[in-house]
Structure formats: structure tokens, C-alpha cells
């Protein structure tokens, strides 16, 4: 099978809402990220809670742990990651198609006052960053013995 010399995507068959979402993201990225050639990457985040913890799971496919930064300051959790466009001079041949994502990812969340900012754990595995935020002891539910 021959490699394509020119690739075009037929957007007419795509879902119109999907196109609208992509166009809106592009507009926001252009407004908030004026540097030419950079993009804000649209990865999903899930947040869960149990009696003792909050769990934040952020998709960061292909990012190495050295490219990810997690900060917690003034009750705000910020996840940022940046991957530069590959400019390796050792690559051979002319690029015919380039779909691998590069750019910057930044998400911030305001935390409730129940979070113990001193007890936070973060690790990345298989492209998913998992952050575990402990709740303060005084706000955890406790069992009261009835006498």
C-alpha cells in the first residue's frame, strides 16, 4: 500500500455539533494562546470523591512525567503539561502527514476547604495522571457510639 501524498479530511459527513465544538475550541485557543504554532490540548478530566479523598484523573496521552507539572496553591489545583513539536534533525524524509499532538495543556480547579493541602499524591501511568487529595481529618465522617 502506498503512503498518501496528500491527505484531506471530509468534514461534510461529520456530526455538525462536533464541527461546532472543534471550531469553538479553535477560536478559544487562538484567543487565549496567541503564540503562533501552539495549541491548547483538549484532554478530559474526571473527579471523584469518597469519605476520605478526592481523586482527579486527567488524560495526558504521550506525556512523560518530566513534561507534567502539578501545583496546589491558595486552594487551586493546576495541572499543566507541555510537549514541544518534534524538530529532531535526525528524522529522515519529508513529512506527508502529521497528526500527533503537541502543545500545551493547562487545567485549574478550585478545591473545597475540606482538602488537606499537605497530603497530595500524583502519579502518571499509561497516559493518565492520577492525583489523590486527602480530606482534612476534622471533616471526615466519624462513627458515634450510642450509649
PDB file of C-alpha atoms in Angstrom:
ATOM      1  CA  UNK A   1       0.000   0.000   0.000  1.00  0.00           C
ATOM      2  CA  UNK A   2       1.392   3.379  -0.974  1.00  0.00           C
ATOM      3  CA  UNK A   3       1.630   6.222   1.501  1.00  0.00           C
ATOM      4  CA  UNK A   4      -0.619   9.191   0.774  1.00  0.00           C
ATOM      5  CA  UNK A   5       0.998  12.213  -0.776  1.00  0.00           C
ATOM      6  CA  UNK A   6      -1.869  14.444   0.248  1.00  0.00           C
ATOM      7  CA  UNK A   7      -4.416  13.867   2.973  1.00  0.00           C
ATOM      8  CA  UNK A   8      -7.715  15.707   3.196  1.00  0.00           C
ATOM      9  CA  UNK A   9     -10.448  15.104   5.715  1.00  0.00           C
ATOM     10  CA  UNK A  10     -14.062  15.153   4.610  1.00  0.00           C
ATOM     11  CA  UNK A  11     -15.804  17.156   7.302  1.00  0.00           C
ATOM     12  CA  UNK A  12     -19.141  17.253   5.499  1.00  0.00           C
ATOM     13  CA  UNK A  13     -20.032  13.796   6.791  1.00  0.00           C
ATOM     14  CA  UNK A  14     -19.057  14.595  10.383  1.00  0.00           C
ATOM     15  CA  UNK A  15     -21.557  15.482  13.078  1.00  0.00           C
ATOM     16  CA  UNK A  16     -22.366  19.222  12.833  1.00  0.00           C
ATOM     17  CA  UNK A  17     -22.180  19.621  16.624  1.00  0.00           C
ATOM     18  CA  UNK A  18     -18.731  18.067  16.588  1.00  0.00           C
ATOM     19  CA  UNK A  19     -17.644  20.593  13.963  1.00  0.00           C
ATOM     20  CA  UNK A  20     -19.116  23.439  16.022  1.00  0.00           C
ATOM     21  CA  UNK A  21     -17.286  22.196  19.146  1.00  0.00           C
ATOM     22  CA  UNK A  22     -13.978  21.972  17.233  1.00  0.00           C
ATOM     23  CA  UNK A  23     -14.429  25.446  15.724  1.00  0.00           C
ATOM     24  CA  UNK A  24     -15.267  26.938  19.138  1.00  0.00           C
ATOM     25  CA  UNK A  25     -12.183  25.276  20.694  1.00  0.00           C
ATOM     26  CA  UNK A  26     -10.040  26.628  17.860  1.00  0.00           C
ATOM     27  CA  UNK A  27     -11.405  30.134  18.410  1.00  0.00           C
ATOM     28  CA  UNK A  28     -10.775  29.999  22.175  1.00  0.00           C
ATOM     29  CA  UNK A  29      -7.298  28.561  21.659  1.00  0.00           C
ATOM     30  CA  UNK A  30      -6.445  31.390  19.265  1.00  0.00           C
ATOM     31  CA  UNK A  31      -7.721  33.992  21.716  1.00  0.00           C
ATOM     32  CA  UNK A  32      -6.058  32.652  24.881  1.00  0.00           C
ATOM     33  CA  UNK A  33      -2.934  31.302  23.213  1.00  0.00           C
ATOM     34  CA  UNK A  34      -1.709  33.918  20.732  1.00  0.00           C
ATOM     35  CA  UNK A  35       1.734  32.390  20.242  1.00  0.00           C
ATOM     36  CA  UNK A  36       1.964  31.190  16.641  1.00  0.00           C
ATOM     37  CA  UNK A  37       2.132  27.442  16.237  1.00  0.00           C
ATOM     38  CA  UNK A  38       0.976  26.434  19.726  1.00  0.00           C
ATOM     39  CA  UNK A  39      -2.289  24.797  20.715  1.00  0.00           C
ATOM     40  CA  UNK A  40      -4.081  24.071  23.957  1.00  0.00           C
ATOM     41  CA  UNK A  41      -4.780  20.360  24.028  1.00  0.00           C
ATOM     42  CA  UNK A  42      -8.334  19.227  24.815  1.00  0.00           C
ATOM     43  CA  UNK A  43      -7.969  16.270  27.168  1.00  0.00           C
ATOM     44  CA  UNK A  44     -10.635  15.099  29.598  1.00  0.00           C
ATOM     45  CA  UNK A  45     -10.620  15.150  33.399  1.00  0.00           C
ATOM     46  CA  UNK A  46     -12.680  13.062  35.838  1.00  0.00           C
ATOM     47  CA  UNK A  47     -13.094  14.000  39.514  1.00  0.00           C
ATOM     48  CA  UNK A  48     -14.419  11.564  42.129  1.00  0.00           C
ATOM     49  CA  UNK A  49     -14.902  11.724  45.889  1.00  0.00           C
ATOM     50  CA  UNK A  50     -15.184   9.245  48.733  1.00  0.00           C
ATOM     51  CA  UNK A  51     -15.290   9.748  52.504  1.00  0.00           C
ATOM     52  CA  UNK A  52     -11.518  10.289  52.783  1.00  0.00           C
ATOM     53  CA  UNK A  53     -10.278  11.575  49.397  1.00  0.00           C
ATOM     54  CA  UNK A  54     -10.841  13.470  46.189  1.00  0.00           C
ATOM     55  CA  UNK A  55      -9.468  11.786  43.055  1.00  0.00           C
ATOM     56  CA  UNK A  56      -8.565  13.727  39.918  1.00  0.00           C
ATOM     57  CA  UNK A  57      -7.810  11.718  36.782  1.00  0.00           C
ATOM     58  CA  UNK A  58      -6.579  13.658  33.766  1.00  0.00           C
ATOM     59  CA  UNK A  59      -5.908  12.193  30.332  1.00  0.00           C
ATOM     60  CA  UNK A  60      -2.406  13.120  29.218  1.00  0.00           C
ATOM     61  CA  UNK A  61      -1.620  10.631  26.449  1.00  0.00           C
ATOM     62  CA  UNK A  62       2.004  10.510  25.421  1.00  0.00           C
ATOM     63  CA  UNK A  63       3.269  12.905  28.088  1.00  0.00           C
ATOM     64  CA  UNK A  64       6.308  11.933  30.123  1.00  0.00           C
ATOM     65  CA  UNK A  65       6.310  12.701  33.832  1.00  0.00           C
ATOM     66  CA  UNK A  66       9.041  15.312  33.238  1.00  0.00           C
ATOM     67  CA  UNK A  67       6.615  17.226  30.987  1.00  0.00           C
ATOM     68  CA  UNK A  68       3.846  17.367  33.616  1.00  0.00           C
ATOM     69  CA  UNK A  69       3.593  19.925  36.415  1.00  0.00           C
ATOM     70  CA  UNK A  70       1.041  19.806  39.247  1.00  0.00           C
ATOM     71  CA  UNK A  71       0.751  22.748  41.641  1.00  0.00           C
ATOM     72  CA  UNK A  72      -1.506  23.402  44.600  1.00  0.00           C
ATOM     73  CA  UNK A  73      -1.673  26.988  45.802  1.00  0.00           C
ATOM     74  CA  UNK A  74      -4.399  29.020  47.513  1.00  0.00           C
ATOM     75  CA  UNK A  75      -6.944  26.179  47.216  1.00  0.00           C
ATOM     76  CA  UNK A  76      -6.359  25.932  43.442  1.00  0.00           C
ATOM     77  CA  UNK A  77      -5.091  22.743  41.830  1.00  0.00           C
ATOM     78  CA  UNK A  78      -3.382  23.376  38.493  1.00  0.00           C
ATOM     79  CA  UNK A  79      -2.314  20.677  36.056  1.00  0.00           C
ATOM     80  CA  UNK A  80      -0.059  21.750  33.214  1.00  0.00           C
ATOM     81  CA  UNK A  81       1.859  19.794  30.627  1.00  0.00           C
ATOM     82  CA  UNK A  82       3.758  20.807  27.539  1.00  0.00           C
ATOM     83  CA  UNK A  83       5.133  18.820  24.663  1.00  0.00           C
ATOM     84  CA  UNK A  84       7.125  20.614  22.006  1.00  0.00           C
ATOM     85  CA  UNK A  85       6.692  19.905  18.313  1.00  0.00           C
ATOM     86  CA  UNK A  86       9.324  17.419  17.249  1.00  0.00           C
ATOM     87  CA  UNK A  87      12.121  19.237  15.457  1.00  0.00           C
ATOM     88  CA  UNK A  88      14.625  16.424  15.524  1.00  0.00           C
ATOM     89  CA  UNK A  89      17.153  16.926  12.759  1.00  0.00           C
ATOM     90  CA  UNK A  90      17.778  13.156  12.699  1.00  0.00           C
ATOM     91  CA  UNK A  91      14.386  12.399  11.118  1.00  0.00           C
ATOM     92  CA  UNK A  92      14.638  11.407   7.502  1.00  0.00           C
ATOM     93  CA  UNK A  93      12.229  12.225   4.728  1.00  0.00           C
ATOM     94  CA  UNK A  94       9.600  14.840   4.013  1.00  0.00           C
ATOM     95  CA  UNK A  95       6.533  14.929   6.242  1.00  0.00           C
ATOM     96  CA  UNK A  96       3.392  13.804   4.407  1.00  0.00           C
ATOM     97  CA  UNK A  97       1.015  13.696   7.365  1.00  0.00           C
ATOM     98  CA  UNK A  98       1.409  14.986  10.909  1.00  0.00           C
ATOM     99  CA  UNK A  99      -1.424  14.218  13.339  1.00  0.00           C
ATOM    100  CA  UNK A 100       0.461  13.547  16.561  1.00  0.00           C
ATOM    101  CA  UNK A 101      -0.475  16.159  19.117  1.00  0.00           C
ATOM    102  CA  UNK A 102       1.952  18.677  20.530  1.00  0.00           C
ATOM    103  CA  UNK A 103       1.239  21.763  22.512  1.00  0.00           C
ATOM    104  CA  UNK A 104       0.297  22.901  25.974  1.00  0.00           C
ATOM    105  CA  UNK A 105      -2.310  21.583  28.397  1.00  0.00           C
ATOM    106  CA  UNK A 106      -3.475  23.611  31.407  1.00  0.00           C
ATOM    107  CA  UNK A 107      -6.447  22.978  33.708  1.00  0.00           C
ATOM    108  CA  UNK A 108      -7.184  24.574  37.078  1.00  0.00           C
ATOM    109  CA  UNK A 109      -9.716  23.600  39.726  1.00  0.00           C
ATOM    110  CA  UNK A 110     -10.803  25.428  42.864  1.00  0.00           C
ATOM    111  CA  UNK A 111     -10.723  22.995  45.762  1.00  0.00           C
ATOM    112  CA  UNK A 112     -13.204  22.894  48.626  1.00  0.00           C
ATOM    113  CA  UNK A 113     -11.953  23.849  52.106  1.00  0.00           C
ATOM    114  CA  UNK A 114     -12.141  20.186  53.152  1.00  0.00           C
ATOM    115  CA  UNK A 115      -8.921  19.339  51.248  1.00  0.00           C
ATOM    116  CA  UNK A 116      -5.736  18.853  53.252  1.00  0.00           C
ATOM    117  CA  UNK A 117      -3.228  20.670  51.039  1.00  0.00           C
ATOM    118  CA  UNK A 118      -0.312  18.991  52.839  1.00  0.00           C
ATOM    119  CA  UNK A 119      -1.326  15.477  51.755  1.00  0.00           C
ATOM    120  CA  UNK A 120      -1.371  15.170  47.968  1.00  0.00           C
ATOM    121  CA  UNK A 121      -0.121  12.319  45.785  1.00  0.00           C
ATOM    122  CA  UNK A 122       0.290  12.426  41.997  1.00  0.00           C
ATOM    123  CA  UNK A 123       1.467   9.816  39.527  1.00  0.00           C
ATOM    124  CA  UNK A 124       1.130   9.201  35.810  1.00  0.00           C
ATOM    125  CA  UNK A 125       0.637   5.780  34.297  1.00  0.00           C
ATOM    126  CA  UNK A 126      -0.492   4.741  30.804  1.00  0.00           C
ATOM    127  CA  UNK A 127      -1.260   8.345  29.842  1.00  0.00           C
ATOM    128  CA  UNK A 128      -3.487   9.054  32.848  1.00  0.00           C
ATOM    129  CA  UNK A 129      -2.395  11.440  35.596  1.00  0.00           C
ATOM    130  CA  UNK A 130      -3.974  10.474  38.922  1.00  0.00           C
ATOM    131  CA  UNK A 131      -3.969  12.973  41.769  1.00  0.00           C
ATOM    132  CA  UNK A 132      -5.186  11.899  45.206  1.00  0.00           C
ATOM    133  CA  UNK A 133      -6.137  14.701  47.564  1.00  0.00           C
ATOM    134  CA  UNK A 134      -6.736  13.744  51.189  1.00  0.00           C
ATOM    135  CA  UNK A 135      -9.515  15.341  53.179  1.00  0.00           C
ATOM    136  CA  UNK A 136      -8.717  17.009  56.481  1.00  0.00           C
ATOM    137  CA  UNK A 137      -9.253  14.728  59.472  1.00  0.00           C
ATOM    138  CA  UNK A 138     -11.710  17.068  61.155  1.00  0.00           C
ATOM    139  CA  UNK A 139     -14.128  16.952  58.200  1.00  0.00           C
ATOM    140  CA  UNK A 140     -14.128  13.192  57.686  1.00  0.00           C
ATOM    141  CA  UNK A 141     -17.248  11.379  58.841  1.00  0.00           C
ATOM    142  CA  UNK A 142     -16.830   9.580  62.132  1.00  0.00           C
ATOM    143  CA  UNK A 143     -18.851   6.906  63.859  1.00  0.00           C
ATOM    144  CA  UNK A 144     -20.568   7.941  67.069  1.00  0.00           C
ATOM    145  CA  UNK A 145     -21.197   5.228  69.601  1.00  0.00           C
ATOM    146  CA  UNK A 146     -24.695   5.318  71.044  1.00  0.00           C
ATOM    147  CA  UNK A 147     -24.755   4.566  74.764  1.00  0.00           C
TER     148      UNK A 147
END
